[in-house]
């Protein structure tokens, strides 16, 4: 049921967001050198690595680490990078990952391939068995502001309580958070 919902919603979203996706792609292309899409190595279900697309918000010479680990992340942002991140428009290409089956709309956010501490905690708690999501329980309860152990506790809560109605609630609350630009550091 969850996979069917993800597929239908992703295809519907593609149809509705086709023009905004093209506009964002054009903005990225015009304002900075390099590819429009950045393919990030992420940890998926059962700790398998997959390529997750995002609109590129950072310069091509940016180290492949979590943004909070960069000394001064603002110096790596492209001219439209900050806007794309704060509006979450950089996430739109992840609809492809949902259609492809690497991601779901709701689940724990996929860890970077080198976030060993996060991957290890998720593996210890069984969260690694879940399909990662575009948004999740941790996303609406702190997003970038949460320390890793707190994110994993929220991922475990989601794992234990997950249901269709909880997913709908998380999707709705995600829209509210994005519109308010809450919990975004960079």
Short mmCIF file of N, CA and C in Angstrom, two decimals, residues 117-118 121-122 125 127 137-139 141-158:
data_model
loop_
_atom_site.label_atom_id
_atom_site.label_comp_id
_atom_site.label_asym_id
_atom_site.label_seq_id
_atom_site.Cartn_x
_atom_site.Cartn_y
_atom_site.Cartn_z
N UNK A 117 28.46 7.36 12.16
CA UNK A 117 27.80 7.37 13.47
C UNK A 117 26.29 7.22 13.32
N UNK A 118 25.70 7.90 12.36
CA UNK A 118 24.26 7.81 12.12
C UNK A 118 23.88 6.43 11.60
N UNK A 121 24.10 3.82 14.52
CA UNK A 121 22.97 3.92 15.45
C UNK A 121 21.67 3.39 14.83
N UNK A 122 21.45 3.71 13.58
CA UNK A 122 20.25 3.20 12.90
C UNK A 122 20.29 1.69 12.76
N UNK A 125 19.45 -0.01 16.09
CA UNK A 125 18.04 0.11 16.50
C UNK A 125 17.06 -0.50 15.49
N UNK A 127 16.44 0.65 12.48
CA UNK A 127 15.90 1.67 11.58
C UNK A 127 16.40 1.45 10.15
N UNK A 137 9.67 11.78 10.51
CA UNK A 137 9.30 12.23 11.85
C UNK A 137 10.37 13.15 12.42
N UNK A 138 11.64 12.82 12.21
CA UNK A 138 12.73 13.68 12.70
C UNK A 138 12.74 15.01 11.95
N UNK A 139 12.39 15.00 10.67
CA UNK A 139 12.37 16.22 9.87
C UNK A 139 11.39 17.24 10.43
N UNK A 141 10.37 17.36 13.47
CA UNK A 141 10.63 17.59 14.90
C UNK A 141 12.01 18.16 15.15
N UNK A 142 12.54 18.93 14.20
CA UNK A 142 13.82 19.59 14.42
C UNK A 142 14.71 19.71 13.22
N UNK A 143 14.59 18.81 12.27
CA UNK A 143 15.34 18.85 11.02
C UNK A 143 16.83 18.97 11.27
N UNK A 144 17.49 20.01 10.76
CA UNK A 144 18.94 20.15 10.86
C UNK A 144 19.41 20.46 12.28
N UNK A 145 18.51 20.87 13.15
CA UNK A 145 18.89 21.30 14.49
C UNK A 145 19.12 20.14 15.45
N UNK A 146 18.72 18.92 15.09
CA UNK A 146 18.79 17.78 16.00
C UNK A 146 20.15 17.10 16.01
N UNK A 147 20.65 16.77 17.20
CA UNK A 147 21.86 15.93 17.24
C UNK A 147 21.50 14.51 16.77
N UNK A 148 22.47 13.78 16.28
CA UNK A 148 22.24 12.46 15.69
C UNK A 148 21.50 11.49 16.63
N UNK A 149 21.86 11.37 17.91
CA UNK A 149 21.10 10.44 18.77
C UNK A 149 19.61 10.79 18.86
N UNK A 150 19.29 12.08 18.86
CA UNK A 150 17.89 12.49 18.90
C UNK A 150 17.17 12.15 17.60
N UNK A 151 17.86 12.32 16.46
CA UNK A 151 17.27 11.94 15.18
C UNK A 151 16.93 10.46 15.18
N UNK A 152 17.85 9.65 15.66
CA UNK A 152 17.64 8.20 15.65
C UNK A 152 16.50 7.82 16.59
N UNK A 153 16.38 8.48 17.74
CA UNK A 153 15.24 8.21 18.65
C UNK A 153 13.92 8.50 17.95
N UNK A 154 13.87 9.59 17.20
CA UNK A 154 12.66 9.92 16.45
C UNK A 154 12.42 8.93 15.31
N UNK A 155 13.50 8.47 14.67
CA UNK A 155 13.37 7.44 13.63
C UNK A 155 12.79 6.15 14.22
N UNK A 156 13.23 5.80 15.42
CA UNK A 156 12.71 4.60 16.10
C UNK A 156 11.23 4.79 16.45
N UNK A 157 10.87 5.97 16.93
CA UNK A 157 9.45 6.26 17.21
C UNK A 157 8.61 6.07 15.94
N UNK A 158 9.11 6.59 14.83
CA UNK A 158 8.38 6.44 13.57
C UNK A 158 8.25 4.96 13.22
#
